Short mmCIF file of C-alpha atoms in Angstrom, two decimals:
data_model
loop_
_atom_site.label_atom_id
_atom_site.label_comp_id
_atom_site.label_asym_id
_atom_site.label_seq_id
_atom_site.Cartn_x
_atom_site.Cartn_y
_atom_site.Cartn_z
CA UNK M 1 133.40 110.51 115.35
CA UNK M 2 132.18 106.93 115.82
CA UNK M 3 128.65 105.61 115.49
CA UNK M 4 127.22 103.61 118.39
CA UNK M 5 124.45 101.47 116.92
CA UNK M 6 122.59 100.02 119.87
CA UNK M 7 119.49 98.02 120.70
CA UNK M 8 117.71 97.35 123.98
CA UNK M 9 115.37 94.65 125.15
CA UNK M 10 113.15 95.28 128.15
CA UNK M 11 110.63 93.67 130.45
CA UNK M 12 107.42 95.14 131.84
CA UNK M 13 105.14 94.47 134.77
CA UNK M 14 103.81 90.89 134.46
CA UNK M 15 100.75 91.72 136.60
CA UNK M 16 99.22 94.43 134.42
CA UNK M 17 99.55 98.17 133.97
CA UNK M 18 97.79 99.06 137.22
CA UNK M 19 100.63 97.42 139.19
CA UNK M 20 103.58 98.73 137.18
CA UNK M 21 106.13 101.15 138.62
CA UNK M 22 105.19 104.49 136.95
CA UNK M 23 108.81 105.62 137.14
CA UNK M 24 109.96 102.57 135.18
CA UNK M 25 107.29 101.01 132.96
CA UNK M 26 109.99 99.26 130.90
CA UNK M 27 112.99 97.75 132.69
CA UNK M 28 116.01 97.13 130.47
CA UNK M 29 117.17 93.51 130.55
CA UNK M 30 119.64 93.47 127.65
CA UNK M 31 121.98 95.94 125.93
CA UNK M 32 123.62 95.20 122.59
CA UNK M 33 125.71 97.62 120.56
CA UNK M 34 128.09 97.82 117.61
CA UNK M 35 130.69 100.57 117.24
CA UNK M 36 131.34 101.85 113.70
CA UNK M 37 134.02 104.28 112.54
CA UNK M 38 133.27 107.24 110.26
CA UNK M 39 133.48 104.91 107.26
CA UNK M 40 130.88 102.65 108.95
CA UNK M 41 133.34 99.83 109.46
CA UNK M 42 132.87 97.71 112.60
CA UNK M 43 135.32 98.55 115.39
CA UNK M 44 133.85 96.41 118.16
CA UNK M 45 130.75 95.19 119.96
CA UNK M 46 129.19 95.42 123.43
CA UNK M 47 126.72 93.05 125.09
CA UNK M 48 125.28 92.73 128.57
CA UNK M 49 122.36 90.88 130.14
CA UNK M 50 120.85 92.90 132.99
CA UNK M 51 119.79 91.49 136.37
CA UNK M 52 116.19 92.76 136.94
CA UNK M 53 115.56 94.70 140.15
CA UNK M 54 112.02 96.04 139.59
CA UNK M 55 110.10 93.26 137.84
CA UNK M 56 111.20 89.87 139.20
CA UNK M 57 109.04 87.89 136.80
CA UNK M 58 109.11 87.88 133.00
CA UNK M 59 106.03 89.25 131.24
CA UNK M 60 104.55 86.50 129.06
CA UNK M 61 104.97 88.59 125.89
CA UNK M 62 108.61 89.31 126.75
CA UNK M 63 109.27 85.62 127.29
CA UNK M 64 107.43 84.74 124.07
CA UNK M 65 109.33 87.25 121.91
CA UNK M 66 112.78 87.10 123.47
CA UNK M 67 112.87 83.53 124.70
CA UNK M 68 114.52 84.60 127.96
CA UNK M 69 113.99 83.19 131.44
CA UNK M 70 114.46 84.87 134.79
CA UNK M 71 117.19 82.35 135.57
CA UNK M 72 119.18 83.60 132.57
CA UNK M 73 118.79 87.21 133.65
CA UNK M 74 119.70 86.61 137.29
CA UNK M 75 123.24 85.85 136.15
CA UNK M 76 123.45 89.24 134.40
CA UNK M 77 125.08 92.46 135.55
CA UNK M 78 123.25 95.07 137.58
CA UNK M 79 122.11 97.99 135.45
CA UNK M 80 124.17 100.42 137.53
CA UNK M 81 127.39 98.64 136.51
CA UNK M 82 126.37 97.74 132.96
CA UNK M 83 125.50 101.30 131.91
CA UNK M 84 128.80 102.64 133.23
CA UNK M 85 130.67 99.98 131.26
CA UNK M 86 128.59 100.78 128.18
CA UNK M 87 129.25 104.52 128.27
CA UNK M 88 132.96 103.93 128.89
CA UNK M 89 133.00 101.58 125.86
CA UNK M 90 131.25 104.25 123.73
CA UNK M 91 134.25 106.58 124.19
CA UNK M 92 134.44 110.35 123.97
CA UNK M 93 133.29 111.26 120.45
CA UNK M 94 130.28 109.33 119.18
CA UNK M 95 126.71 109.58 117.90
CA UNK M 96 124.00 107.14 118.97
CA UNK M 97 122.05 105.28 116.26
CA UNK M 98 118.98 103.09 116.80
CA UNK M 99 116.02 101.58 114.99
CA UNK M 100 113.29 104.03 116.00
CA UNK M 101 113.24 106.48 118.89
CA UNK M 102 112.13 104.40 121.89
CA UNK M 103 115.47 102.85 122.84
CA UNK M 104 117.20 106.14 123.57
CA UNK M 105 114.26 107.41 125.61
CA UNK M 106 114.04 104.21 127.67
CA UNK M 107 117.80 104.16 128.19
CA UNK M 108 117.57 107.60 129.81
CA UNK M 109 114.46 106.68 131.80
CA UNK M 110 116.28 103.68 133.29
CA UNK M 111 119.33 105.84 134.01
CA UNK M 112 117.14 108.41 135.76
CA UNK M 113 115.54 105.69 137.90
CA UNK M 114 118.99 104.70 139.19
CA UNK M 115 120.18 108.28 139.61
CA UNK M 116 122.63 108.09 136.70
CA UNK M 117 121.12 110.52 134.21
CA UNK M 118 123.93 113.02 134.79
CA UNK M 119 126.25 110.60 132.95
CA UNK M 120 124.69 111.56 129.64
CA UNK M 121 123.74 115.12 128.69
CA UNK M 122 120.56 115.84 126.75
CA UNK M 123 118.81 116.70 124.55
CA UNK M 124 120.64 114.05 122.52
CA UNK M 125 121.22 114.24 118.78
CA UNK M 126 121.16 110.81 117.19
CA UNK M 127 120.35 108.92 113.99
CA UNK M 128 117.00 107.16 113.78
CA UNK M 129 117.84 104.43 111.27
CA UNK M 130 114.18 103.47 110.88
CA UNK M 131 113.39 107.02 109.73
CA UNK M 132 116.47 107.17 107.51
CA UNK M 133 115.50 103.89 105.84
CA UNK M 134 112.09 105.35 105.02
CA UNK M 135 113.64 108.54 103.61
CA UNK M 136 116.17 106.62 101.54
CA UNK M 137 114.00 103.82 100.17
CA UNK M 138 110.31 104.66 100.67
CA UNK M 139 108.08 107.71 101.21
CA UNK M 140 109.75 109.20 104.29
CA UNK M 141 106.59 108.67 106.34
CA UNK M 142 106.33 104.89 106.70
CA UNK M 143 107.92 103.23 109.71
CA UNK M 144 108.84 99.61 109.02
CA UNK M 145 110.10 96.78 111.20
CA UNK M 146 113.80 96.01 111.30
CA UNK M 147 113.20 92.63 109.64
CA UNK M 148 111.29 94.35 106.82
CA UNK M 149 114.31 96.59 106.20
CA UNK M 150 116.68 93.62 106.13
CA UNK M 151 114.44 91.75 103.67
CA UNK M 152 113.98 94.85 101.51
CA UNK M 153 117.74 95.25 101.12
CA UNK M 154 118.29 91.51 100.63
CA UNK M 155 120.67 91.34 103.57
CA UNK M 156 121.42 87.77 104.60
CA UNK M 157 119.71 86.78 107.85
CA UNK M 158 122.30 84.81 109.77
CA UNK M 159 120.92 85.32 113.31
CA UNK M 160 117.51 85.38 114.99
CA UNK M 161 115.88 88.76 115.59
CA UNK M 162 114.87 90.16 119.00
CA UNK M 163 118.27 89.75 120.61
CA UNK M 164 119.91 93.07 121.41
CA UNK M 165 123.32 92.44 119.84
CA UNK M 166 121.83 90.77 116.76
CA UNK M 167 119.41 93.63 116.16
CA UNK M 168 122.24 96.12 116.65
CA UNK M 169 124.23 94.37 113.91
CA UNK M 170 121.25 94.31 111.55
CA UNK M 171 120.62 98.02 112.22
CA UNK M 172 124.29 98.75 111.50
CA UNK M 173 124.00 96.80 108.21
CA UNK M 174 121.17 99.09 107.12
CA UNK M 175 122.91 102.24 108.34
CA UNK M 176 125.93 101.35 106.19
CA UNK M 177 123.70 101.52 103.10
CA UNK M 178 122.23 104.96 103.86
CA UNK M 179 123.50 107.89 101.78
CA UNK M 180 125.90 109.90 103.92
CA UNK M 181 124.69 113.37 102.88
CA UNK M 182 121.04 112.47 103.35
CA UNK M 183 121.82 110.95 106.73
CA UNK M 184 123.59 114.06 108.01
CA UNK M 185 120.73 116.30 106.88
CA UNK M 186 118.17 114.20 108.75
CA UNK M 187 119.50 113.51 112.21
CA UNK M 188 117.04 113.40 115.12
CA UNK M 189 116.90 114.96 118.57
CA UNK M 190 115.71 113.05 121.63
CA UNK M 191 114.09 115.39 124.16
CA UNK M 192 113.63 113.15 127.16
CA UNK M 193 115.93 115.73 128.76
CA UNK M 194 114.12 118.72 127.27
CA UNK M 195 115.36 122.35 127.45
CA UNK M 196 114.65 124.05 130.79
CA UNK M 197 115.52 127.66 129.94
CA UNK M 198 115.62 130.04 127.00
CA UNK M 199 119.40 129.59 126.86
CA UNK M 200 119.01 125.82 126.46
CA UNK M 201 116.48 126.04 123.63
CA UNK M 202 117.53 124.32 120.42
CA UNK M 203 117.61 125.91 116.97
CA UNK M 204 118.69 123.70 114.07
CA UNK M 205 118.79 124.94 110.48
CA UNK M 206 119.68 122.64 107.60
CA UNK M 207 119.31 122.80 103.83
CA UNK M 208 115.80 121.33 103.97
CA UNK M 209 114.23 122.40 107.27
CA UNK M 210 114.39 124.39 110.48
CA UNK M 211 113.73 122.81 113.87
CA UNK M 212 113.13 124.65 117.13
CA UNK M 213 112.73 122.97 120.53
CA UNK M 214 111.41 125.29 123.21
CA UNK M 215 111.77 125.56 126.95
CA UNK M 216 108.83 124.49 129.15
CA UNK M 217 105.54 126.35 129.59
CA UNK M 218 102.77 125.93 132.15
CA UNK M 219 100.13 125.28 129.49
CA UNK M 220 99.66 124.80 125.75
CA UNK M 221 98.02 128.21 125.59
CA UNK M 222 101.07 129.86 127.17
CA UNK M 223 103.31 128.08 124.67
CA UNK M 224 101.30 129.30 121.67
CA UNK M 225 101.53 132.90 122.96
CA UNK M 226 105.33 132.77 122.74
CA UNK M 227 106.45 134.86 119.77
CA UNK M 228 109.21 132.45 118.73
CA UNK M 229 106.68 129.64 118.55
CA UNK M 230 103.87 131.42 116.71
CA UNK M 231 106.11 133.34 114.28
CA UNK M 232 106.92 132.10 110.79
CA UNK M 233 110.06 132.92 108.88
CA UNK M 234 111.91 131.50 105.92
CA UNK M 235 114.82 129.43 107.22
CA UNK M 236 116.70 129.91 103.94
CA UNK M 237 116.75 133.72 103.86
CA UNK M 238 115.80 134.49 107.46
CA UNK M 239 112.97 136.87 106.54
CA UNK M 240 109.65 136.95 108.35
CA UNK M 241 106.96 135.72 105.95
CA UNK M 242 103.21 136.15 105.75
CA UNK M 243 101.03 133.25 106.79
CA UNK M 244 98.61 131.98 104.17
CA UNK M 245 97.04 129.67 106.74
CA UNK M 246 97.35 130.56 110.41
CA UNK M 247 98.22 127.96 113.02
CA UNK M 248 95.36 125.53 113.63
CA UNK M 249 95.14 122.37 115.70
CA UNK M 250 93.53 119.09 114.70
CA UNK M 251 93.97 117.14 117.94
CA UNK M 252 95.42 119.50 120.60
CA UNK M 253 98.87 117.94 120.09
CA UNK M 254 99.67 118.95 116.51
CA UNK M 255 99.36 122.40 114.92
CA UNK M 256 99.86 123.32 111.27
CA UNK M 257 100.36 126.48 109.22
CA UNK M 258 101.33 127.55 105.71
CA UNK M 259 103.37 130.65 104.88
CA UNK M 260 104.78 132.08 101.68
CA UNK M 261 108.23 133.48 100.93
CA UNK M 262 108.49 135.59 97.78
CA UNK M 263 111.94 134.15 97.11
CA UNK M 264 111.63 130.50 98.16
CA UNK M 265 107.92 129.73 97.83
CA UNK M 266 105.58 127.91 100.18
CA UNK M 267 106.62 126.84 103.67
CA UNK M 268 104.73 124.40 105.84
CA UNK M 269 104.97 124.58 109.60
CA UNK M 270 104.21 121.91 112.18
CA UNK M 271 104.15 122.25 115.94
CA UNK M 272 104.11 119.15 118.13
CA UNK M 273 103.04 119.86 121.70
CA UNK M 274 105.00 117.62 124.07
CA UNK M 275 104.27 116.96 127.74
CA UNK M 276 107.31 116.81 130.00
CA UNK M 277 107.52 114.44 132.95
CA UNK M 278 106.83 117.32 135.35
CA UNK M 279 103.48 117.99 133.65
CA UNK M 280 104.55 121.13 131.80
CA UNK M 281 104.63 121.53 128.03
CA UNK M 282 107.31 122.21 125.46
CA UNK M 283 107.18 122.55 121.69
CA UNK M 284 108.97 120.91 118.79
CA UNK M 285 108.43 123.15 115.78
CA UNK M 286 109.57 122.39 112.23
CA UNK M 287 109.43 124.57 109.13
CA UNK M 288 109.97 122.96 105.72
CA UNK M 289 109.70 123.95 102.08
CA UNK M 290 106.42 122.82 100.53
CA UNK M 291 104.94 122.48 97.08
CA UNK M 292 101.65 124.10 96.15
CA UNK M 293 99.94 120.70 96.37
CA UNK M 294 101.07 120.34 99.99
CA UNK M 295 99.74 123.82 100.78
CA UNK M 296 96.39 122.84 99.26
CA UNK M 297 96.35 119.62 101.29
CA UNK M 298 96.86 121.54 104.54
CA UNK M 299 94.16 124.05 103.55
CA UNK M 300 91.74 121.18 102.92
CA UNK M 301 92.62 119.68 106.28
CA UNK M 302 91.82 123.01 107.95
CA UNK M 303 88.55 123.42 106.03
CA UNK M 304 87.38 119.91 106.95
CA UNK M 305 88.13 120.69 110.59
CA UNK M 306 86.14 123.93 110.36
CA UNK M 307 83.13 122.15 108.90
CA UNK M 308 83.21 119.47 111.58
CA UNK M 309 83.40 122.05 114.35
CA UNK M 310 80.61 124.08 112.78
CA UNK M 311 78.44 120.97 112.55
CA UNK M 312 79.08 120.10 116.19
CA UNK M 313 78.10 123.62 117.27
CA UNK M 314 74.95 123.40 115.18
CA UNK M 315 74.02 120.04 116.70
CA UNK M 316 74.72 121.28 120.23
CA UNK M 317 72.50 124.31 119.61
CA UNK M 318 69.70 122.09 118.31
CA UNK M 319 69.94 119.83 121.38
CA UNK M 320 69.78 122.87 123.65
CA UNK M 321 66.72 124.15 121.82
CA UNK M 322 64.97 120.77 122.18
CA UNK M 323 65.86 120.57 125.90
CA UNK M 324 64.31 124.01 126.47
CA UNK M 325 61.00 123.10 124.82
#
């Protein structure tokens, strides 16, 4: 299997958000990619400038960062042709790699706009090199810029950043320094093309976590009623485990719980509620091993939330009493 390390540059509506095309807020104007073999040795490169069809003027920030003019882009290929060439160049057996998660999502959004999404099947498993860098060298939570990663690893900067092919090469340089075992245990899944049925739902179990991506539901409430979503089990032994802290939400998008397995200890659960493009909801649920300190931290988070909600109810009741006087 080869690694396709790619980077995209895009333009946006130069006249403000209220005049943008909602189907294509970011129009790809450059594709750059590097192909690596399983040993992370460079096999080849791909580069295309894209002729814009939606936004015919360059947004001032795009021009400032990328240094591109519309005249340069008008000589580029049409996206329809460029993406076909790109996927043909990728080959049959490959895994996408990118710095962060946005590029893969926007690639699919642009393909959908041109009616080409059937050329690439999702959900797509890929390597988020930004996340892997954080896991390998920092706390696993920070998300740094590509230039920060290059400086951190003392990689020589021979080209300017914010050009698709250059950034692809820099990303490949960092990927080559990531531990192979850690990398394979921490791949990512892009859900722009999210599961549509129970049969398409995704269950991934590794040595360190379990991930479940659900089909769509009409509402968040319907999703949380689904047994597979609300249940907690140990991904190492497969046994259902008792919750120490039941699922609670802090912002209507993220839910947390803590459970305990007699054999493997504490488990922390997180549910991220995602909104699909059709307005329905699907869930990305992860279960990981946790230390006692992490369990305490989640309990404190829940207790703080309870106190805040209790205070709000108390204040609302007081206001109602005053209004009725």
